[in-house]
mmCIF file of C-alpha atoms in Angstrom:
data_model
loop_
_atom_site.group_PDB
_atom_site.id
_atom_site.type_symbol
_atom_site.label_atom_id
_atom_site.label_comp_id
_atom_site.label_asym_id
_atom_site.label_seq_id
_atom_site.Cartn_x
_atom_site.Cartn_y
_atom_site.Cartn_z
ATOM 1 C CA MET A 21 35.138 -44.423 60.881
ATOM 2 C CA LYS A 22 37.883 -41.832 61.167
ATOM 3 C CA PRO A 23 40.210 -42.209 64.172
ATOM 4 C CA ARG A 24 39.279 -39.577 66.744
ATOM 5 C CA VAL A 25 42.270 -37.583 67.991
ATOM 6 C CA VAL A 26 42.350 -34.928 70.678
ATOM 7 C CA LEU A 27 45.212 -32.491 70.177
ATOM 8 C CA GLY A 28 45.951 -30.794 73.481
ATOM 9 C CA VAL A 29 48.051 -27.654 73.217
ATOM 10 C CA GLY A 30 49.996 -26.310 76.189
ATOM 11 C CA GLY A 31 50.942 -22.699 76.809
ATOM 12 C CA GLY A 32 54.414 -22.536 75.332
ATOM 13 C CA ILE A 33 55.999 -20.738 72.396
ATOM 14 C CA ALA A 34 56.156 -24.068 70.543
ATOM 15 C CA ALA A 35 52.354 -23.989 70.284
ATOM 16 C CA TYR A 36 52.684 -22.652 66.751
ATOM 17 C CA LYS A 37 54.334 -25.934 65.709
ATOM 18 C CA ALA A 38 51.208 -27.810 66.751
ATOM 19 C CA CYS A 39 49.492 -26.251 63.725
ATOM 20 C CA GLU A 40 51.689 -28.427 61.517
ATOM 21 C CA LEU A 41 50.888 -31.493 63.636
ATOM 22 C CA LEU A 42 47.183 -30.709 63.251
ATOM 23 C CA ARG A 43 47.603 -30.479 59.484
ATOM 24 C CA LEU A 44 49.322 -33.878 59.360
ATOM 25 C CA PHE A 45 46.450 -35.463 61.262
ATOM 26 C CA THR A 46 43.671 -33.887 59.235
ATOM 27 C CA GLU A 47 45.291 -34.516 55.850
ATOM 28 C CA SER A 48 45.769 -38.194 56.721
ATOM 29 C CA GLY A 49 42.085 -38.656 57.487
ATOM 30 C CA HIS A 50 41.867 -38.226 61.264
ATOM 31 C CA ASP A 51 39.007 -36.513 63.070
ATOM 32 C CA VAL A 52 40.787 -33.959 65.269
ATOM 33 C CA ARG A 53 39.463 -31.900 68.168
ATOM 34 C CA VAL A 54 41.867 -29.213 69.424
ATOM 35 C CA VAL A 55 41.771 -28.519 73.161
ATOM 36 C CA PRO A 56 44.168 -25.708 74.102
ATOM 37 C CA THR A 57 44.924 -24.340 77.542
ATOM 38 C CA ARG A 58 44.073 -20.738 78.290
ATOM 39 C CA ASP A 59 47.741 -19.779 78.017
ATOM 40 C CA ALA A 60 48.083 -21.607 74.685
ATOM 41 C CA LEU A 61 45.514 -19.239 73.207
ATOM 42 C CA LYS A 62 47.870 -16.344 73.951
ATOM 43 C CA PHE A 63 50.324 -17.877 71.438
ATOM 44 C CA VAL A 64 47.887 -19.188 68.796
ATOM 45 C CA GLY A 65 44.334 -17.873 68.775
ATOM 46 C CA GLU A 66 41.065 -19.758 68.882
ATOM 47 C CA ALA A 67 40.169 -18.746 65.326
ATOM 48 C CA THR A 68 43.318 -20.404 63.936
ATOM 49 C CA TRP A 69 42.609 -23.730 65.622
ATOM 50 C CA ALA A 70 38.957 -23.657 64.573
ATOM 51 C CA ALA A 71 39.820 -22.888 60.954
ATOM 52 C CA LEU A 72 42.454 -25.622 60.728
ATOM 53 C CA SER A 73 40.398 -28.302 62.477
ATOM 54 C CA GLY A 74 36.936 -27.368 61.261
ATOM 55 C CA LYS A 75 35.633 -27.631 64.832
ATOM 56 C CA ALA A 76 34.748 -25.214 67.576
ATOM 57 C CA VAL A 77 37.583 -24.623 70.028
ATOM 58 C CA SER A 78 37.501 -23.769 73.711
ATOM 59 C CA ALA A 79 39.707 -24.038 76.756
ATOM 60 C CA GLU A 80 36.778 -23.861 79.207
ATOM 61 C CA VAL A 81 34.566 -26.552 80.707
ATOM 62 C CA TRP A 82 31.670 -24.044 80.793
ATOM 63 C CA ASP A 83 31.335 -23.644 77.017
ATOM 64 C CA ALA A 84 28.628 -25.818 75.366
ATOM 65 C CA VAL A 85 28.015 -27.248 78.815
ATOM 66 C CA GLU A 86 24.896 -29.088 77.628
ATOM 67 C CA GLU A 87 27.247 -31.435 75.717
ATOM 68 C CA VAL A 88 29.258 -32.180 78.869
ATOM 69 C CA PRO A 89 32.559 -31.653 77.004
ATOM 70 C CA HIS A 90 34.786 -32.214 80.041
ATOM 71 C CA VAL A 91 33.677 -35.869 80.036
ATOM 72 C CA ARG A 92 32.606 -36.558 76.459
ATOM 73 C CA ILE A 93 35.776 -35.442 74.662
ATOM 74 C CA GLY A 94 38.118 -37.703 76.577
ATOM 75 C CA LYS A 95 35.801 -40.735 76.671
ATOM 76 C CA SER A 96 35.208 -40.675 72.906
ATOM 77 C CA ALA A 97 38.856 -40.237 71.848
ATOM 78 C CA ASP A 98 41.037 -42.914 70.277
ATOM 79 C CA LEU A 99 44.176 -40.932 71.124
ATOM 80 C CA VAL A 100 45.087 -37.840 73.106
ATOM 81 C CA VAL A 101 48.347 -36.129 72.160
ATOM 82 C CA VAL A 102 49.596 -33.049 74.005
ATOM 83 C CA ALA A 103 52.053 -30.907 72.048
ATOM 84 C CA PRO A 104 53.650 -28.889 73.412
ATOM 85 C CA ALA A 105 53.381 -30.323 76.907
ATOM 86 C CA THR A 106 54.708 -27.684 79.297
ATOM 87 C CA ALA A 107 56.172 -28.373 82.737
ATOM 88 C CA ASP A 108 53.074 -26.855 84.337
ATOM 89 C CA LEU A 109 50.675 -28.935 82.258
ATOM 90 C CA MET A 110 52.478 -32.203 82.990
ATOM 91 C CA ALA A 111 52.573 -31.326 86.691
ATOM 92 C CA ARG A 112 48.813 -30.810 86.706
ATOM 93 C CA ALA A 113 48.243 -34.021 84.746
ATOM 94 C CA ALA A 114 50.494 -36.029 87.065
ATOM 95 C CA HIS A 115 48.645 -34.769 90.137
ATOM 96 C CA GLY A 116 45.168 -35.256 88.690
ATOM 97 C CA LEU A 117 44.182 -31.594 88.687
ATOM 98 C CA ALA A 118 41.266 -30.563 86.499
ATOM 99 C CA ASN A 119 41.058 -26.793 86.294
ATOM 100 C CA ASP A 120 40.484 -26.464 82.541
ATOM 101 C CA LEU A 121 39.048 -28.466 79.658
ATOM 102 C CA LEU A 122 42.335 -30.134 78.719
ATOM 103 C CA THR A 123 43.149 -31.494 82.171
ATOM 104 C CA ASN A 124 39.543 -32.711 82.497
ATOM 105 C CA THR A 125 39.955 -34.461 79.158
ATOM 106 C CA LEU A 126 43.156 -36.137 80.337
ATOM 107 C CA LEU A 127 41.368 -37.442 83.445
ATOM 108 C CA THR A 128 38.467 -38.921 81.496
ATOM 109 C CA ALA A 129 40.459 -40.367 78.579
ATOM 110 C CA ARG A 130 40.682 -44.145 78.492
ATOM 111 C CA CYS A 131 42.701 -44.217 75.296
ATOM 112 C CA PRO A 132 46.483 -43.947 74.797
ATOM 113 C CA VAL A 133 47.963 -40.577 75.786
ATOM 114 C CA VAL A 134 51.140 -39.094 74.284
ATOM 115 C CA PHE A 135 52.941 -36.083 75.765
ATOM 116 C CA ALA A 136 55.488 -34.185 73.638
ATOM 117 C CA PRO A 137 57.273 -31.867 76.105
ATOM 118 C CA ALA A 138 58.759 -28.485 75.257
ATOM 119 C CA MET A 139 60.430 -26.192 77.787
ATOM 120 C CA HIS A 140 63.786 -24.761 78.791
ATOM 121 C CA THR A 141 66.488 -27.251 79.687
ATOM 122 C CA GLU A 142 66.554 -26.248 83.346
ATOM 123 C CA MET A 143 62.809 -26.855 83.634
ATOM 124 C CA TRP A 144 63.046 -30.260 81.946
ATOM 125 C CA GLU A 145 65.938 -31.350 84.161
ATOM 126 C CA HIS A 146 64.369 -30.123 87.426
ATOM 127 C CA PRO A 147 63.659 -33.024 89.823
ATOM 128 C CA ALA A 148 59.997 -32.000 90.065
ATOM 129 C CA THR A 149 59.509 -32.292 86.308
ATOM 130 C CA GLN A 150 61.399 -35.583 86.157
ATOM 131 C CA ALA A 151 59.254 -36.967 88.977
ATOM 132 C CA ASN A 152 56.086 -35.910 87.152
ATOM 133 C CA VAL A 153 57.318 -37.503 83.923
ATOM 134 C CA ALA A 154 58.077 -40.732 85.785
ATOM 135 C CA THR A 155 54.577 -40.702 87.298
ATOM 136 C CA LEU A 156 52.921 -40.231 83.913
ATOM 137 C CA ARG A 157 54.980 -43.033 82.401
ATOM 138 C CA GLU A 158 54.168 -45.375 85.286
ATOM 139 C CA ARG A 159 50.493 -44.796 84.537
ATOM 140 C CA GLY A 160 50.975 -45.840 80.916
ATOM 141 C CA ALA A 161 51.338 -42.478 79.179
ATOM 142 C CA ILE A 162 54.036 -42.091 76.544
ATOM 143 C CA VAL A 163 56.196 -39.079 77.356
ATOM 144 C CA VAL A 164 58.474 -38.405 74.399
ATOM 145 C CA GLU A 165 61.958 -37.157 75.215
ATOM 146 C CA PRO A 166 62.336 -33.547 74.016
ATOM 147 C CA ALA A 167 64.802 -32.718 71.265
ATOM 148 C CA VAL A 168 68.091 -30.887 71.640
ATOM 149 C CA GLY A 169 68.405 -27.566 69.812
ATOM 150 C CA ARG A 170 67.537 -23.896 69.769
ATOM 151 C CA LEU A 171 65.083 -22.833 72.462
ATOM 152 C CA THR A 172 63.415 -19.485 73.112
ATOM 153 C CA GLY A 173 65.792 -16.539 72.717
ATOM 154 C CA VAL A 174 69.466 -17.411 72.452
ATOM 155 C CA ASP A 175 69.314 -20.561 74.592
ATOM 156 C CA THR A 176 70.079 -24.007 73.236
ATOM 157 C CA GLY A 177 69.811 -27.375 74.915
ATOM 158 C CA LYS A 178 67.420 -30.231 75.605
ATOM 159 C CA GLY A 179 63.810 -29.098 75.711
ATOM 160 C CA ARG A 180 62.926 -28.344 72.106
ATOM 161 C CA LEU A 181 59.645 -29.735 70.783
ATOM 162 C CA PRO A 182 60.421 -32.694 68.498
ATOM 163 C CA ASP A 183 59.681 -32.278 64.805
ATOM 164 C CA PRO A 184 55.880 -32.400 64.263
ATOM 165 C CA GLU A 185 56.236 -35.078 61.590
ATOM 166 C CA GLU A 186 58.142 -37.285 64.038
ATOM 167 C CA ILE A 187 55.471 -36.771 66.702
ATOM 168 C CA PHE A 188 52.849 -37.691 64.102
ATOM 169 C CA ARG A 189 54.683 -40.915 63.241
ATOM 170 C CA ILE A 190 54.772 -41.955 66.892
ATOM 171 C CA CYS A 191 51.060 -41.203 67.221
ATOM 172 C CA ARG A 192 50.340 -43.188 64.077
ATOM 173 C CA ASP A 193 52.134 -46.198 65.560
ATOM 174 C CA VAL A 194 50.177 -45.831 68.787
ATOM 175 C CA LEU A 195 46.889 -45.698 66.864
ATOM 176 C CA LYS A 196 47.871 -48.880 65.045
ATOM 177 C CA GLY A 197 47.719 -50.646 68.371
ATOM 178 C CA SER A 198 51.212 -50.286 69.792
ATOM 179 C CA THR A 199 51.209 -50.931 73.511
ATOM 180 C CA ALA A 200 53.594 -49.599 76.126
ATOM 181 C CA ASP A 201 55.169 -53.053 76.543
ATOM 182 C CA LEU A 202 58.654 -51.524 76.433
ATOM 183 C CA ALA A 203 57.923 -48.935 79.121
ATOM 184 C CA GLY A 204 60.890 -48.517 81.441
ATOM 185 C CA ARG A 205 63.202 -50.456 79.128
ATOM 186 C CA ARG A 206 66.487 -49.034 77.873
ATOM 187 C CA VAL A 207 67.025 -49.794 74.205
ATOM 188 C CA VAL A 208 70.031 -49.269 71.925
ATOM 189 C CA VAL A 209 69.532 -49.275 68.143
ATOM 190 C CA SER A 210 72.250 -48.808 65.534
ATOM 191 C CA ALA A 211 71.339 -47.508 62.090
ATOM 192 C CA GLY A 212 72.868 -46.432 58.793
ATOM 193 C CA GLY A 213 76.122 -47.480 57.184
ATOM 194 C CA THR A 214 79.679 -46.888 58.315
ATOM 195 C CA ARG A 215 82.284 -45.107 56.189
ATOM 196 C CA GLU A 216 85.923 -46.123 56.346
ATOM 197 C CA ALA A 217 88.179 -43.278 55.251
ATOM 198 C CA ILE A 218 90.754 -43.764 52.496
ATOM 199 C CA ASP A 219 91.849 -40.132 52.524
ATOM 200 C CA PRO A 220 90.148 -36.867 53.587
ATOM 201 C CA VAL A 221 87.841 -37.089 50.540
ATOM 202 C CA ARG A 222 87.207 -40.766 49.772
ATOM 203 C CA PHE A 223 85.844 -43.642 51.799
ATOM 204 C CA ILE A 224 84.685 -47.260 51.643
ATOM 205 C CA GLY A 225 80.969 -47.428 52.424
ATOM 206 C CA ASN A 226 77.673 -49.103 51.646
ATOM 207 C CA ARG A 227 74.167 -48.191 50.484
ATOM 208 C CA SER A 228 72.375 -48.279 53.838
ATOM 209 C CA SER A 229 70.045 -45.288 54.330
ATOM 210 C CA GLY A 230 69.240 -45.906 57.995
ATOM 211 C CA LEU A 231 65.493 -46.106 57.304
ATOM 212 C CA GLN A 232 65.067 -49.503 58.978
ATOM 213 C CA GLY A 233 67.057 -48.562 62.057
ATOM 214 C CA TYR A 234 65.137 -45.308 62.411
ATOM 215 C CA ALA A 235 61.836 -47.203 62.102
ATOM 216 C CA LEU A 236 62.993 -49.529 64.882
ATOM 217 C CA ALA A 237 63.950 -46.578 67.094
ATOM 218 C CA ARG A 238 60.708 -44.702 66.425
ATOM 219 C CA THR A 239 58.584 -47.783 67.117
ATOM 220 C CA ALA A 240 60.431 -48.446 70.374
ATOM 221 C CA VAL A 241 59.713 -44.876 71.511
ATOM 222 C CA ALA A 242 56.025 -45.357 70.670
ATOM 223 C CA ARG A 243 56.054 -48.461 72.877
ATOM 224 C CA GLY A 244 57.472 -46.545 75.823
ATOM 225 C CA ALA A 245 61.188 -47.364 75.651
ATOM 226 C CA GLU A 246 64.084 -45.052 76.452
ATOM 227 C CA VAL A 247 65.981 -45.188 73.170
ATOM 228 C CA THR A 248 69.586 -44.457 72.255
ATOM 229 C CA LEU A 249 70.066 -44.402 68.491
ATOM 230 C CA VAL A 250 73.629 -44.741 67.201
ATOM 231 C CA ALA A 251 73.418 -43.293 63.688
ATOM 232 C CA ALA A 252 76.159 -43.816 61.117
ATOM 233 C CA ASN A 253 76.038 -41.299 58.256
ATOM 234 C CA VAL A 254 72.264 -40.909 58.161
ATOM 235 C CA GLY A 255 70.574 -37.865 56.640
ATOM 236 C CA LEU A 256 67.170 -38.338 58.292
ATOM 237 C CA PRO A 257 65.405 -36.203 60.927
ATOM 238 C CA ASP A 258 66.039 -37.398 64.458
ATOM 239 C CA PRO A 259 63.233 -39.698 65.632
ATOM 240 C CA ALA A 260 61.216 -37.902 68.288
ATOM 241 C CA GLY A 261 62.118 -39.077 71.759
ATOM 242 C CA ALA A 262 65.377 -40.845 70.896
ATOM 243 C CA ARG A 263 68.832 -39.772 72.043
ATOM 244 C CA VAL A 264 70.915 -39.739 68.871
ATOM 245 C CA VAL A 265 74.663 -40.413 68.869
ATOM 246 C CA ARG A 266 76.250 -39.705 65.491
ATOM 247 C CA VAL A 267 79.248 -41.709 64.284
ATOM 248 C CA GLU A 268 81.068 -42.271 61.020
ATOM 249 C CA SER A 269 83.335 -45.330 61.135
ATOM 250 C CA ALA A 270 82.962 -48.875 62.427
ATOM 251 C CA ILE A 271 85.422 -48.150 65.241
ATOM 252 C CA GLN A 272 83.352 -45.146 66.366
ATOM 253 C CA LEU A 273 80.132 -47.142 66.124
ATOM 254 C CA ARG A 274 81.638 -49.932 68.234
ATOM 255 C CA GLU A 275 82.657 -47.490 70.971
ATOM 256 C CA ALA A 276 79.230 -45.832 71.041
ATOM 257 C CA VAL A 277 77.251 -49.098 71.036
ATOM 258 C CA LEU A 278 79.344 -50.795 73.716
ATOM 259 C CA ALA A 279 79.118 -47.730 75.948
ATOM 260 C CA ALA A 280 75.330 -47.483 75.565
ATOM 261 C CA ALA A 281 74.871 -51.241 75.977
ATOM 262 C CA GLU A 282 76.330 -51.264 79.487
ATOM 263 C CA ASP A 283 72.955 -50.470 81.070
ATOM 264 C CA ALA A 284 70.628 -51.471 78.209
ATOM 265 C CA ASP A 285 67.919 -54.117 78.247
ATOM 266 C CA VAL A 286 67.979 -54.592 74.466
ATOM 267 C CA VAL A 287 70.521 -53.935 71.719
ATOM 268 C CA VAL A 288 69.440 -54.021 68.071
ATOM 269 C CA MET A 289 72.296 -53.890 65.575
ATOM 270 C CA ALA A 290 70.507 -52.707 62.433
ATOM 271 C CA ALA A 291 73.456 -50.698 61.054
ATOM 272 C CA ALA A 292 75.381 -51.961 58.029
ATOM 273 C CA VAL A 293 78.909 -52.094 59.411
ATOM 274 C CA ALA A 294 81.786 -52.300 56.936
ATOM 275 C CA ASP A 295 83.692 -55.571 57.280
ATOM 276 C CA PHE A 296 86.999 -53.963 56.268
ATOM 277 C CA ARG A 297 88.820 -50.632 56.514
ATOM 278 C CA PRO A 298 92.035 -49.345 54.935
ATOM 279 C CA VAL A 299 95.142 -50.242 56.893
ATOM 280 C CA ARG A 300 96.322 -46.665 56.526
ATOM 281 C CA GLN A 301 94.380 -43.465 55.945
ATOM 282 C CA GLN A 302 96.203 -40.984 53.769
ATOM 283 C CA ALA A 303 96.608 -37.566 55.396
ATOM 284 C CA THR A 304 96.047 -35.731 52.104
ATOM 285 C CA LYS A 305 93.964 -36.424 49.016
ATOM 286 C CA ILE A 306 95.452 -39.155 46.835
ATOM 287 C CA LYS A 307 96.402 -37.549 43.510
ATOM 288 C CA LYS A 308 95.895 -39.077 40.106
ATOM 289 C CA THR A 309 99.359 -39.911 38.748
ATOM 290 C CA PRO A 310 100.599 -41.665 35.615
ATOM 291 C CA GLY A 311 100.475 -45.439 35.758
ATOM 292 C CA GLU A 312 98.478 -47.724 38.000
ATOM 293 C CA PRO A 313 97.318 -46.390 41.392
ATOM 294 C CA GLU A 314 98.898 -47.722 44.533
ATOM 295 C CA PRO A 315 96.918 -50.623 46.009
ATOM 296 C CA ILE A 316 94.808 -49.994 49.093
ATOM 297 C CA TYR A 317 95.423 -52.637 51.738
ATOM 298 C CA LEU A 318 92.523 -53.575 53.982
ATOM 299 C CA THR A 319 92.194 -54.951 57.473
ATOM 300 C CA LYS A 320 89.178 -56.420 59.254
ATOM 301 C CA ASN A 321 86.898 -54.258 61.323
ATOM 302 C CA PRO A 322 85.792 -55.565 64.723
ATOM 303 C CA ASP A 323 82.707 -57.782 64.695
ATOM 304 C CA ILE A 324 80.534 -55.699 67.025
ATOM 305 C CA LEU A 325 77.591 -58.094 67.148
ATOM 306 C CA ALA A 326 79.801 -61.071 67.993
ATOM 307 C CA GLU A 327 81.593 -58.984 70.621
ATOM 308 C CA LEU A 328 78.285 -58.084 72.233
ATOM 309 C CA GLY A 329 77.310 -61.745 72.362
ATOM 310 C CA GLU A 330 80.643 -62.864 73.806
ATOM 311 C CA THR A 331 80.729 -60.054 76.373
ATOM 312 C CA ARG A 332 77.212 -60.957 77.504
ATOM 313 C CA ARG A 333 78.217 -64.609 77.899
ATOM 314 C CA LYS A 334 81.161 -63.668 80.118
ATOM 315 C CA GLN A 335 79.123 -61.156 82.113
ATOM 316 C CA ARG A 336 76.418 -63.706 82.807
ATOM 317 C CA GLU A 337 78.987 -66.198 84.058
ATOM 318 C CA GLN A 338 79.963 -63.577 86.630
ATOM 319 C CA GLY A 339 76.366 -62.797 87.529
ATOM 320 C CA GLN A 340 76.537 -59.286 86.117
ATOM 321 C CA PRO A 341 73.631 -57.752 84.193
ATOM 322 C CA TYR A 342 73.923 -57.179 80.466
ATOM 323 C CA PRO A 343 71.346 -56.821 77.670
ATOM 324 C CA GLU A 344 68.599 -59.404 78.027
ATOM 325 C CA VAL A 345 68.050 -59.481 74.278
ATOM 326 C CA ILE A 346 70.508 -58.905 71.435
ATOM 327 C CA VAL A 347 69.191 -58.617 67.877
ATOM 328 C CA GLY A 348 71.386 -58.674 64.793
ATOM 329 C CA PHE A 349 70.719 -57.910 61.139
ATOM 330 C CA ALA A 350 72.244 -59.806 58.242
ATOM 331 C CA ALA A 351 72.116 -58.439 54.688
ATOM 332 C CA GLU A 352 72.673 -61.202 52.132
ATOM 333 C CA THR A 353 72.667 -61.347 48.339
ATOM 334 C CA ASP A 354 72.516 -65.160 47.943
ATOM 335 C CA ASP A 355 71.941 -68.306 50.006
ATOM 336 C CA VAL A 356 70.088 -65.986 52.361
ATOM 337 C CA LEU A 357 68.752 -68.563 54.796
ATOM 338 C CA ALA A 358 71.886 -70.739 54.933
ATOM 339 C CA ASN A 359 74.166 -67.751 55.449
ATOM 340 C CA GLY A 360 71.801 -66.370 58.072
ATOM 341 C CA ARG A 361 71.774 -69.581 60.087
ATOM 342 C CA ALA A 362 75.556 -69.749 60.004
ATOM 343 C CA LYS A 363 75.784 -66.153 61.232
ATOM 344 C CA LEU A 364 73.291 -66.761 64.015
ATOM 345 C CA ALA A 365 75.453 -69.613 65.301
ATOM 346 C CA ARG A 366 78.607 -67.453 65.207
ATOM 347 C CA LYS A 367 77.287 -64.198 66.600
ATOM 348 C CA GLY A 368 75.752 -65.271 69.899
ATOM 349 C CA CYS A 369 72.639 -63.111 69.470
ATOM 350 C CA ASP A 370 69.072 -64.091 70.345
ATOM 351 C CA LEU A 371 67.448 -63.021 67.084
ATOM 352 C CA LEU A 372 68.906 -62.450 63.637
ATOM 353 C CA VAL A 373 66.880 -60.523 61.065
ATOM 354 C CA VAL A 374 67.992 -61.801 57.664
ATOM 355 C CA ASN A 375 67.060 -59.949 54.502
ATOM 356 C CA GLN A 376 68.076 -60.030 50.874
ATOM 357 C CA VAL A 377 69.724 -56.911 49.532
ATOM 358 C CA GLY A 378 70.395 -55.740 46.016
ATOM 359 C CA GLU A 379 69.000 -53.306 43.482
ATOM 360 C CA ASN A 380 65.748 -51.884 44.880
ATOM 361 C CA LEU A 381 65.892 -54.352 47.771
ATOM 362 C CA ALA A 382 66.179 -53.255 51.410
ATOM 363 C CA PHE A 383 68.816 -50.496 51.153
ATOM 364 C CA GLY A 384 67.270 -47.084 50.534
ATOM 365 C CA THR A 385 63.737 -48.387 49.992
ATOM 366 C CA PRO A 386 60.667 -47.693 52.167
ATOM 367 C CA ASP A 387 59.806 -51.392 52.401
ATOM 368 C CA ASN A 388 61.550 -54.555 53.500
ATOM 369 C CA ALA A 389 61.065 -58.284 53.868
ATOM 370 C CA ALA A 390 62.938 -60.612 56.187
ATOM 371 C CA ILE A 391 63.176 -63.910 57.999
ATOM 372 C CA VAL A 392 63.826 -63.666 61.727
ATOM 373 C CA LEU A 393 65.930 -66.554 62.996
ATOM 374 C CA ALA A 394 65.889 -67.371 66.690
ATOM 375 C CA ALA A 395 68.557 -69.079 68.742
ATOM 376 C CA ASP A 396 65.858 -71.092 70.512
ATOM 377 C CA GLY A 397 62.840 -71.228 68.239
ATOM 378 C CA ASP A 398 61.346 -71.441 64.781
ATOM 379 C CA PRO A 399 62.007 -68.808 62.106
ATOM 380 C CA VAL A 400 59.435 -66.063 61.561
ATOM 381 C CA GLU A 401 58.888 -64.878 57.998
ATOM 382 C CA ILE A 402 57.993 -61.207 57.564
ATOM 383 C CA PRO A 403 56.434 -60.461 54.144
ATOM 384 C CA ARG A 404 57.413 -57.378 52.191
ATOM 385 C CA GLY A 405 55.826 -54.256 53.579
ATOM 386 C CA PRO A 406 56.658 -50.893 55.151
ATOM 387 C CA LYS A 407 59.766 -50.891 57.312
ATOM 388 C CA GLU A 408 57.620 -49.699 60.229
ATOM 389 C CA ASP A 409 55.665 -52.983 59.999
ATOM 390 C CA LEU A 410 58.866 -55.017 60.151
ATOM 391 C CA ALA A 411 60.003 -52.952 63.131
ATOM 392 C CA GLY A 412 56.750 -53.712 64.935
ATOM 393 C CA ILE A 413 57.126 -57.465 64.434
ATOM 394 C CA VAL A 414 60.746 -57.394 65.620
ATOM 395 C CA TRP A 415 59.727 -55.571 68.800
ATOM 396 C CA ASP A 416 56.888 -58.062 69.328
ATOM 397 C CA LEU A 417 59.460 -60.854 69.294
ATOM 398 C CA VAL A 418 61.801 -58.917 71.589
ATOM 399 C CA ALA A 419 59.069 -58.021 74.084
ATOM 400 C CA GLY A 420 58.132 -61.682 74.377
ATOM 401 C CA ARG A 421 61.679 -62.477 75.531
ATOM 402 C CA LEU A 422 61.991 -59.781 78.185
ATOM 403 C CA VAL A 423 61.587 -60.923 81.758
#
C-alpha cells in the first residue's frame, strides 16, 4: 500500500515551491492529498494542485461533507507535512484552532507531522513565533529550521523555505519510522574533508565528499534535534533545518566545532580531518623552476576528537556540563578493526565508527559499511547500505546513551 501523505500548503509566496515537493512525493510512489489554506490558493490555484496530485483539492470543511474530510483526512494519513508553514498557520496549529480544512486535519492527525516554515526573518524571530514553534515541538511535531537566503523582494535572512528535495528527504526518514527521540537535543556534526593550503592555488586534501556527515545531520533533524553542521569543502545542498558553518582547514574546523560543542548534547566528528599541514603557506603561487622543487615541510594538525574527549574529562571533574556523547569516525585502509580499537582507546570518545576506505569505498559513494566500537560495550557491525541507513543506526546508538 502506498504511504499516504497530506501536503498542507500555507499562504506564503513559497507556496509555488511546494509543487516540486508534491512532484517528489508522487514520483516516488506516495499517495498525496494536497490541503491548502484559503490564502495559499491565491498563490497557486486549485487546478494546479488537482492536476499535479490527481485528487480533488479544497481548503473548506464544507466541501464533500458527506465524506467528513475534516476528520477522515488526518486520521488516515501516514504523514502530514506543511510547506510552507507560515507564522499565522503555526500560531493556529499551536493554539488548536480549526477554522479551515488544514487546521482540522492537523488536529485529527495521529501520524508524524512536519512543519517547514517560510516567512520574513523578523516574523521568524518574533517571540510569539518562537513560543509557538516550541509548543509544536513539545507536542512531538518536527519543525524544520528555515534556511538563510533571499526572501520576498530585496530582503535576505533566515526564513527561506528549505530546498524541497531536502524537505522530502526528512519526510522520507520520518516515514521510515524515525522518532523524535532527539527532540530538544543540540547536536554538532562535522562533515567533508579539510584542505591545508600550500599556496593560493594548491592544497593538501582528501577524497571525502561529506555525504555521510550530511546524512547524519539530515537524520538528526528528522529526529527532532537542533543541528549545527560544520562543513569542510562540501558541494552539497544545505540539509533542511541544519545551521551550516562552512570551513576550509583543520584549524578552522577545530575552532568551529569547539565553539559549537560548548552547549551541545552530542558531537559527531564525521569529517575527514587532515593529519598534517604545511609549516609555511606560500604567499604567491609556487612557480615551476629548473631542477627539483623545494621540499614542503609538514607539521601535525590538532587532534580535534582527542581534544574533545580530554576537555570533556576535565569539565566533568569540575562538575561542568559538556557533550554527553562524543562520536568519532576512523577511515582505515588496512587492519581496520585493530587500528580502530587503538584509536578508540586514545581518543576518549564514546563511539567510534570505523570503516574501510579506498577505491569505490566510503569516500564519494552513496553507500557505506562500518563497525561501531563502543568504549563500554560490544561492537556493532553495520552492513553495506545507503549512508542514510548507517546514520540511522548511529543515532539509535547515541539516543540510547542520552540521559
